[in-house]
């Protein structure tokens, strides 16, 4: 009956249950929290269109994304995923989905396996002393991060839904009591490096082989086989090198690049204390608790490489070392290629290859360092290949380059669009003070215009 009622609205939605192919020791069935209130604050209609959910009315939307009534063809019960991870380089076997779960899976229009992951949906066996909740401010921050990263060509989870849930939360890093929300993310899988670390810790090679095969099949379109672990690592090295490079070109600092926050598809996710660095400052840190600057702006490629090493260590459970070491060694070379691509893409010019491109990116970094020009301003002025004042050596080098796209979008005649912390706070304050969401919506519109002006960057990871 319920399915019949939903059918017309969800005709294009292709529910999936691929995760159920895996041993059930990887997850726990959980019950979502029941919230006193559900006020729809954000529905990502752009994303909803792409996955066949645009026709849901708000009441059905809330039924799915606050009460977690099953989506047709997908999971009957949400699953809290089990994983471990290195947190700031210390191994922690006590984590897992503590305030989120895998709510549903589906195939998007391109045939990619997509997960609906939640944050703030209630307690699970992995909550430890936590309340299983998310603050509204945390949810708003995640929307802002994902929208900005998407515009800047970074492969990221998308924020599909935010519903305010009417609870009063106590938090050390926000004036409390503070408002609560439940977030639903749309991501290209979210098997983490920490998923493999847990299986290595348990010496469960059988389950690890199954997870290797799952990731290769669903995210990389390949069959398993003898060299499956090394092939998987090779993909993860390639995708995370690309992700680290995209962070640099975006000026983004994730803040918590722990192994449990690294998706093996190389898609960025789980946004907590993130910040955009206003200037090219390698030492800029996002998290107030990152005292040693482990995840500082300029240390993100190294952090990602270290995380790949932990995946290699875990994969020793099902592979000899030499083939793993061989692919791991390619990280630096791949990162160099990717950071060149990422910076030239944002600069809006067609790469010429080799030494010439390297010269350009060195001139960009040098210029940003010496002029201290805000990164967003630099790329706004330089898009298409015109170096701003103070970048004289860059100007000379760019004479040989052609723009990859005309500078004819209205965005380029408007203000610079950035997402530095003071702007984030300036968007949050009117929401906190008087439920004024206008600055938030205006910002989303500006960010999407920036994205249109830059044009698409990413070819989808995995199966096309
Ligand atoms: P994160 O820093 O968001 O990646 O979280 C790290 C770990 O702490 C994960 O296992 C989370 O599920 C857990 N965690 C963080 N905040 C909470 C909370 N409020 N309630 C329960 N678990 C939490
Ligand atoms: Mg996390």
Coordinates of C-alpha atoms and ligand atoms in Angstrom, one line a residue:
X1 CA 0.0 0.0 0.0
X2 CA 2.6 2.5 1.1
X3 CA 4.7 1.5 -1.9
X4 CA 1.8 2.1 -4.3
X5 CA 1.2 5.6 -2.8
X6 CA 4.9 6.4 -3.3
X7 CA 5.3 4.9 -6.8
X8 CA 4.4 7.9 -8.9
X9 CA 6.6 10.3 -7.0
X10 CA 9.6 7.9 -6.9
X11 CA 9.4 6.4 -10.4
X12 CA 12.9 7.4 -11.2
X13 CA 14.4 6.4 -7.9
X14 CA 16.4 3.2 -8.1
X15 CA 16.8 1.8 -4.6
X16 CA 19.7 -0.6 -3.8
X17 CA 20.8 -2.9 -1.0
X18 CA 24.3 -3.8 -2.2
X19 CA 25.6 -3.5 1.4
X20 CA 23.7 -6.6 2.3
X21 CA 26.0 -8.7 0.1
X22 CA 28.6 -8.1 2.8
X23 CA 28.8 -10.1 6.1
X24 CA 26.5 -8.8 8.8
X25 CA 29.5 -8.5 11.2
X26 CA 30.2 -5.1 9.4
X27 CA 27.2 -3.3 10.8
X28 CA 24.4 -3.2 13.4
X29 CA 20.7 -2.6 12.7
X30 CA 19.7 0.5 14.6
X31 CA 16.6 2.5 15.4
X32 CA 16.5 6.2 14.6
X33 CA 15.9 8.7 17.3
X34 CA 12.3 10.1 17.6
X35 CA 12.5 13.8 17.4
X36 CA 10.1 16.2 19.1
X37 CA 10.0 18.4 16.0
X38 CA 10.9 18.3 12.3
X39 CA 11.2 21.6 10.6
X40 CA 12.6 21.3 7.0
X41 CA 15.6 23.7 6.7
X42 CA 17.3 22.5 3.6
X43 CA 16.4 20.3 0.7
X44 CA 18.9 20.0 -2.0
X45 CA 16.6 20.1 -5.0
X46 CA 19.6 20.1 -7.4
X47 CA 20.8 16.8 -6.0
X48 CA 17.2 15.5 -5.6
X49 CA 16.6 16.0 -9.3
X50 CA 19.6 13.9 -10.2
X51 CA 18.5 10.9 -8.1
X52 CA 14.7 10.9 -8.8
X53 CA 13.6 12.4 -5.5
X54 CA 12.5 15.8 -6.8
X55 CA 8.8 15.0 -6.8
X56 CA 8.7 14.2 -3.0
X57 CA 6.5 16.7 -1.3
X58 CA 7.8 18.1 2.0
X59 CA 5.7 15.8 4.1
X60 CA 7.1 12.7 2.4
X61 CA 10.6 14.3 2.4
X62 CA 10.4 14.6 6.2
X63 CA 9.0 11.1 6.6
X64 CA 12.2 9.8 4.8
X65 CA 14.8 12.2 6.1
X66 CA 13.7 12.8 9.7
X67 CA 11.8 9.6 10.5
X68 CA 13.8 7.4 8.1
X69 CA 10.8 5.5 6.7
X70 CA 12.4 3.1 4.2
X71 CA 12.9 4.2 0.6
X72 CA 11.5 1.8 -2.0
X73 CA 13.9 -0.9 -3.0
X74 CA 16.4 0.1 -0.3
X75 CA 17.2 -1.0 3.2
X76 CA 14.4 -2.0 5.6
X77 CA 16.4 -0.9 8.6
X78 CA 19.2 1.6 9.0
X79 CA 22.7 0.1 9.6
X80 CA 25.3 1.7 11.9
X81 CA 28.6 0.7 10.3
X82 CA 31.5 -0.7 12.3
X83 CA 35.0 0.7 11.8
X84 CA 38.1 1.7 13.7
X85 CA 40.6 4.4 12.9
X86 CA 43.6 6.4 13.7
X87 CA 42.6 9.7 15.3
X88 CA 45.5 12.2 15.2
X89 CA 47.7 9.1 14.7
X90 CA 46.5 7.2 17.7
X91 CA 44.7 4.0 17.0
X92 CA 41.1 3.9 18.3
X93 CA 39.2 0.6 18.2
X94 CA 36.2 2.1 20.0
X95 CA 34.7 4.2 17.2
X96 CA 32.1 3.4 14.5
X97 CA 28.9 5.1 13.4
X98 CA 28.1 6.8 16.8
X99 CA 25.6 9.4 15.6
X100 CA 24.9 8.3 12.1
X101 CA 24.0 5.3 10.0
X102 CA 23.6 4.1 6.5
X103 CA 19.9 4.9 5.8
X104 CA 19.6 3.8 2.2
X105 CA 21.4 3.1 -1.1
X106 CA 20.6 3.7 -4.7
X107 CA 21.9 3.9 -8.2
X108 CA 22.2 7.4 -9.7
X109 CA 21.6 8.2 -13.4
X110 CA 25.2 7.3 -14.2
X111 CA 24.8 3.9 -12.6
X112 CA 26.9 4.8 -9.6
X113 CA 26.2 3.3 -6.2
X114 CA 25.2 6.1 -3.8
X115 CA 24.8 5.9 0.0
X116 CA 22.5 8.0 2.1
X117 CA 24.5 8.5 5.3
X118 CA 23.1 10.4 8.3
X119 CA 24.6 12.6 11.0
X120 CA 22.6 13.4 14.2
X121 CA 20.1 10.5 13.8
X122 CA 20.4 9.1 17.3
X123 CA 22.5 6.9 19.5
X124 CA 23.9 3.6 18.3
X125 CA 26.1 0.8 19.9
X126 CA 29.0 3.0 19.0
X127 CA 27.9 6.3 20.6
X128 CA 30.1 5.8 23.7
X129 CA 29.3 8.8 25.9
X130 CA 27.9 10.9 23.0
X131 CA 24.3 11.9 22.6
X132 CA 24.1 10.8 18.9
X133 CA 23.0 14.3 17.9
X134 CA 24.2 17.0 15.6
X135 CA 23.8 20.8 16.1
X136 CA 22.0 22.9 13.6
X137 CA 25.0 25.0 13.3
X138 CA 27.1 21.9 12.5
X139 CA 24.5 21.0 9.8
X140 CA 24.5 24.5 8.3
X141 CA 28.3 24.5 8.3
X142 CA 28.3 21.1 6.4
X143 CA 26.0 22.5 3.8
X144 CA 28.2 25.5 3.3
X145 CA 31.3 23.4 3.0
X146 CA 29.9 20.9 0.6
X147 CA 28.3 23.5 -1.7
X148 CA 31.5 25.5 -1.8
X149 CA 33.7 22.4 -2.5
X150 CA 31.3 21.2 -5.2
X151 CA 31.6 24.6 -6.9
X152 CA 35.4 24.5 -6.7
X153 CA 35.5 21.1 -8.4
X154 CA 36.3 19.0 -5.3
X155 CA 34.7 15.5 -5.2
X156 CA 32.6 15.7 -2.1
X157 CA 29.6 14.2 -0.5
X158 CA 26.6 16.4 -1.0
X159 CA 24.2 17.7 1.7
X160 CA 20.8 16.4 0.7
X161 CA 18.7 17.3 3.6
X162 CA 18.8 19.2 6.9
X163 CA 15.8 19.0 9.3
X164 CA 15.8 20.9 12.6
X165 CA 14.7 18.5 15.3
X166 CA 13.8 20.7 18.3
X167 CA 16.2 19.4 21.0
X168 CA 18.5 21.5 23.1
X169 CA 22.1 20.3 23.0
X170 CA 25.0 21.0 25.2
X171 CA 28.3 21.5 23.4
X172 CA 31.7 22.8 24.4
X173 CA 32.4 24.5 21.2
X174 CA 29.1 26.4 20.7
X175 CA 27.1 28.7 23.1
X176 CA 24.8 26.2 24.7
X177 CA 22.0 25.1 24.9
X178 CA 22.2 25.0 21.1
X179 CA 19.7 23.8 18.4
X180 CA 19.7 20.3 17.0
X181 CA 19.3 18.9 13.5
X182 CA 19.5 15.8 11.4
X183 CA 21.6 15.8 8.2
X184 CA 21.4 13.4 5.3
X185 CA 24.4 13.2 3.0
X186 CA 24.6 11.7 -0.4
X187 CA 27.9 10.1 -1.2
X188 CA 29.6 7.7 -3.6
X189 CA 29.8 5.0 -0.9
X190 CA 31.3 5.5 2.5
X191 CA 33.5 2.5 3.2
X192 CA 36.5 4.0 5.0
X193 CA 40.1 3.2 5.5
X194 CA 39.1 2.5 9.1
X195 CA 36.7 -0.2 7.9
X196 CA 39.8 -2.2 6.7
X197 CA 41.8 -1.3 9.8
X198 CA 39.1 -2.9 12.0
X199 CA 39.2 -6.1 9.9
X200 CA 43.0 -6.3 10.2
X201 CA 42.7 -5.7 13.9
X202 CA 40.3 -8.7 14.1
X203 CA 42.4 -10.7 11.7
X204 CA 39.3 -11.3 9.7
X205 CA 40.7 -12.0 6.3
X206 CA 37.5 -13.5 4.9
X207 CA 35.4 -10.4 5.5
X208 CA 38.3 -8.2 4.3
X209 CA 38.3 -10.1 1.0
X210 CA 34.6 -9.6 0.7
X211 CA 35.0 -5.8 1.3
X212 CA 37.8 -5.5 -1.2
X213 CA 35.6 -7.2 -3.8
X214 CA 32.7 -5.0 -2.9
X215 CA 34.7 -1.8 -3.3
X216 CA 36.3 -2.9 -6.6
X217 CA 33.0 -4.0 -8.1
X218 CA 30.8 -1.2 -7.0
X219 CA 33.1 1.8 -7.0
X220 CA 35.8 0.8 -9.6
X221 CA 33.9 -1.5 -11.9
X222 CA 36.4 -4.3 -11.6
X223 CA 36.3 -8.0 -10.6
X224 CA 38.3 -9.3 -7.7
X225 CA 41.2 -11.7 -8.3
X226 CA 44.7 -12.4 -7.0
X227 CA 46.0 -8.9 -7.2
X228 CA 42.7 -7.3 -5.9
X229 CA 44.2 -5.8 -2.7
X230 CA 47.0 -4.0 -4.6
X231 CA 44.6 -2.8 -7.3
X232 CA 42.3 -1.4 -4.6
X233 CA 45.2 0.4 -3.0
X234 CA 46.3 1.7 -6.3
X235 CA 42.8 3.2 -6.8
X236 CA 42.7 4.7 -3.3
X237 CA 46.2 6.2 -3.8
X238 CA 45.1 7.8 -7.0
X239 CA 41.8 9.1 -5.7
X240 CA 43.1 10.5 -2.4
X241 CA 46.1 12.1 -4.1
X242 CA 43.6 13.8 -6.3
X243 CA 41.5 14.8 -3.3
X244 CA 44.4 16.3 -1.4
X245 CA 45.3 18.2 -4.5
X246 CA 41.8 19.5 -4.9
X247 CA 41.8 20.7 -1.3
X248 CA 44.9 22.7 -2.0
X249 CA 43.5 24.4 -5.1
X250 CA 40.3 25.1 -3.1
X251 CA 42.2 26.5 -0.2
X252 CA 40.3 24.1 2.0
X253 CA 41.4 22.6 5.3
X254 CA 39.3 19.6 6.3
X255 CA 40.6 19.6 9.9
X256 CA 40.1 16.0 10.8
X257 CA 41.8 13.8 8.2
X258 CA 41.7 10.7 10.4
X259 CA 41.5 7.3 8.7
X260 CA 37.9 6.8 9.7
X261 CA 37.1 10.0 7.8
X262 CA 38.7 8.8 4.5
X263 CA 36.3 7.3 2.0
X264 CA 38.0 4.6 -0.2
X265 CA 36.4 6.2 -3.2
X266 CA 38.4 9.4 -2.5
X267 CA 35.3 11.4 -2.1
X268 CA 35.6 14.0 0.7
X269 CA 33.1 13.8 3.6
X270 CA 32.4 14.3 7.3
X271 CA 32.8 18.1 7.8
X272 CA 33.4 19.2 11.4
X273 CA 35.8 22.0 12.2
X274 CA 36.8 22.7 8.6
X275 CA 37.9 26.1 7.4
X276 CA 39.0 27.7 4.2
X277 CA 42.4 29.4 4.5
X278 CA 42.1 33.0 3.5
X279 CA 45.7 33.1 2.3
X280 CA 48.2 30.6 1.1
X281 CA 49.5 29.7 4.5
X282 CA 50.7 26.1 4.8
X283 CA 50.6 26.3 8.6
X284 CA 46.9 27.4 8.8
X285 CA 44.9 25.0 10.9
X286 CA 41.2 24.4 11.1
X287 CA 40.5 22.5 14.3
X288 CA 41.1 24.3 17.6
X289 CA 42.2 21.0 19.1
X290 CA 44.8 20.4 16.4
X291 CA 47.6 21.8 18.6
X292 CA 50.5 20.3 16.6
X293 CA 49.1 21.4 13.3
X294 CA 49.0 17.8 12.1
X295 CA 46.2 18.6 9.6
X296 CA 47.3 22.1 8.7
X297 CA 46.6 23.3 5.1
X298 CA 50.0 22.5 3.7
X299 CA 50.3 19.1 5.5
X300 CA 47.1 17.6 4.0
X301 CA 48.9 15.7 1.1
X302 CA 51.3 14.2 3.7
X303 CA 48.3 13.3 5.9
X304 CA 46.6 11.6 3.0
X305 CA 49.7 9.6 2.1
X306 CA 50.0 8.5 5.7
X307 CA 46.4 7.3 5.7
X308 CA 47.1 5.3 2.5
X309 CA 50.0 3.7 4.3
X310 CA 47.6 2.6 7.0
X311 CA 45.3 1.1 4.4
X312 CA 48.4 -0.8 3.0
X313 CA 49.2 -2.0 6.5
X314 CA 45.6 -3.3 6.9
X315 CA 45.6 -4.9 3.5
X316 CA 48.6 -7.0 4.5
X317 CA 46.0 -9.3 6.0
X318 CA 45.1 -10.4 2.5
X319 CA 48.2 -9.5 0.5
X320 CA 52.0 -9.8 0.3
X321 CA 53.8 -6.5 1.0
X322 CA 55.8 -5.8 -2.2
X323 CA 52.8 -5.1 -4.6
X324 CA 51.3 -2.8 -1.9
X325 CA 54.6 -0.9 -1.4
X326 CA 55.0 -0.5 -5.1
X327 CA 51.6 1.3 -5.5
X328 CA 52.1 3.3 -2.3
X329 CA 55.3 4.7 -3.7
X330 CA 53.4 6.4 -6.5
X331 CA 51.5 8.8 -4.2
X332 CA 53.9 11.7 -4.5
X333 CA 54.1 11.5 -8.2
X334 CA 50.4 11.3 -8.6
X335 CA 49.9 14.2 -6.1
X336 CA 52.2 16.4 -8.2
X337 CA 50.3 15.7 -11.4
X338 CA 47.0 16.2 -9.7
X339 CA 47.9 19.5 -7.9
X340 CA 49.0 20.9 -11.3
X341 CA 45.8 19.9 -12.9
X342 CA 43.7 21.3 -10.0
X343 CA 45.4 24.7 -9.9
X344 CA 45.4 25.1 -13.7
X345 CA 41.7 24.2 -13.7
X346 CA 40.9 26.8 -11.1
X347 CA 43.0 29.3 -13.0
X348 CA 40.9 28.6 -16.0
X349 CA 43.6 27.7 -18.5
X350 CA 44.4 24.7 -20.7
X351 CA 47.5 22.8 -19.4
X352 CA 50.5 22.6 -21.7
X353 CA 52.1 19.8 -19.8
X354 CA 55.4 19.0 -18.1
X355 CA 57.9 21.7 -17.0
X356 CA 55.9 24.6 -18.3
X357 CA 52.9 23.7 -16.0
X358 CA 55.1 23.2 -13.1
X359 CA 56.6 26.6 -13.6
X360 CA 53.1 28.2 -13.5
X361 CA 52.1 26.5 -10.3
X362 CA 55.3 27.4 -8.6
X363 CA 54.8 31.0 -9.7
X364 CA 51.2 30.9 -8.3
X365 CA 52.4 29.6 -5.0
X366 CA 55.3 32.1 -4.8
X367 CA 53.0 35.0 -5.7
X368 CA 50.3 34.0 -3.2
X369 CA 53.0 33.7 -0.6
X370 CA 54.7 37.0 -1.2
X371 CA 51.6 39.2 -1.9
X372 CA 49.5 37.5 0.8
X373 CA 46.6 38.1 -1.6
X374 CA 43.4 36.1 -0.6
X375 CA 43.3 32.9 -2.6
X376 CA 39.7 33.5 -3.7
X377 CA 40.5 37.0 -4.9
X378 CA 43.5 35.8 -6.8
X379 CA 41.6 33.1 -8.7
X380 CA 38.7 35.5 -9.3
X381 CA 41.0 38.0 -11.0
X382 CA 43.2 35.5 -12.7
X383 CA 40.5 33.2 -14.2
X384 CA 41.3 32.7 -17.9
X385 CA 44.9 33.5 -17.4
X386 CA 45.3 37.1 -16.5
X387 CA 47.8 37.5 -13.6
X388 CA 47.0 40.2 -11.1
X389 CA 49.4 43.0 -10.1
X390 CA 52.3 41.6 -8.0
X391 CA 52.4 38.3 -10.1
X392 CA 54.8 39.5 -12.8
X393 CA 56.7 36.2 -13.4
X394 CA 53.4 34.4 -13.6
X395 CA 52.1 36.9 -16.2
X396 CA 55.1 36.2 -18.4
X397 CA 54.6 32.4 -18.1
X398 CA 50.8 32.7 -18.8
X399 CA 51.4 34.4 -22.1
X400 CA 51.7 30.9 -23.7
X401 CA 48.4 29.6 -22.2
X402 CA 44.9 29.7 -23.6
X403 CA 41.7 30.0 -21.4
X404 CA 39.7 26.8 -21.0
X405 CA 36.5 28.7 -20.8
X406 CA 35.3 32.2 -21.7
X407 CA 35.1 34.7 -18.9
X408 CA 31.6 35.6 -19.8
X409 CA 29.6 34.5 -16.8
X410 CA 28.0 37.4 -14.8
X411 CA 29.8 36.0 -11.7
X412 CA 33.2 37.3 -13.0
X413 CA 31.8 40.9 -12.9
X414 CA 30.5 40.5 -9.4
X415 CA 32.1 40.2 -6.0
X416 CA 34.7 37.6 -5.0
X417 CA 32.9 34.5 -3.5
X418 CA 34.8 33.0 -0.6
X419 CA 33.9 31.0 2.5
X420 CA 36.3 32.3 5.2
X421 CA 35.3 31.8 8.8
X422 CA 34.0 35.3 9.4
X423 CA 31.6 34.9 6.5
X424 CA 30.4 31.5 7.9
X425 CA 29.7 33.1 11.3
X426 CA 28.0 36.1 9.6
X427 CA 25.6 33.6 7.9
X428 CA 25.0 31.7 11.1
X429 CA 24.3 34.7 13.4
X430 CA 21.1 35.8 11.8
X431 CA 19.8 32.2 11.9
X432 CA 20.7 31.9 15.5
X433 CA 19.3 35.4 16.5
X434 CA 16.1 35.6 14.5
X435 CA 15.8 32.6 12.2
X436 CA 16.7 34.7 9.3
X437 CA 17.8 32.3 6.6
X438 CA 18.1 35.0 3.8
X439 CA 21.9 35.4 4.0
X440 CA 22.3 31.7 4.0
X441 CA 20.2 31.3 0.8
X442 CA 21.9 34.2 -0.8
X443 CA 25.2 32.6 -0.2
X444 CA 24.2 29.3 -1.6
X445 CA 23.0 31.1 -4.8
X446 CA 26.4 32.9 -5.0
X447 CA 28.3 29.7 -4.5
X448 CA 26.3 28.0 -7.2
X449 CA 26.9 30.9 -9.6
X450 CA 30.7 30.5 -8.9
X451 CA 30.3 26.8 -9.7
X452 CA 28.6 27.6 -13.0
X453 CA 31.2 30.2 -13.9
X454 CA 34.0 27.7 -13.3
X455 CA 32.2 24.9 -15.1
X456 CA 32.3 21.2 -14.2
X457 CA 35.5 19.6 -13.2
X458 CA 35.0 16.1 -12.0
X459 CA 34.4 13.0 -14.0
X460 CA 32.6 10.6 -11.7
X461 CA 34.8 8.2 -9.8
X462 CA 34.2 4.6 -10.6
X463 CA 31.6 3.2 -13.0
X464 CA 30.6 5.7 -15.7
Ligands
LIG1 P1 33.9 12.6 13.8 O1 34.9 13.5 14.5 O2 32.6 13.2 13.6 O3 34.4 11.9 12.6 O4 33.5 11.5 14.9 C1 34.5 10.5 15.5 C2 33.7 9.5 16.2 O5 33.0 10.0 17.4 C3 32.7 8.7 15.4 O6 32.7 7.4 15.8 C4 31.4 9.4 15.8 O7 30.3 8.6 15.6 C5 31.7 9.7 17.3 N1 30.9 10.9 17.8 C6 31.1 12.2 17.6 N2 30.2 13.0 18.1 C7 29.3 12.1 18.7 C8 28.0 12.3 19.4 N3 27.6 13.5 19.7 N4 27.4 11.2 19.8 C9 27.9 10.0 19.5 N5 29.0 9.7 18.9 C10 29.7 10.8 18.4
LIG2 MG1 33.8 10.8 11.2

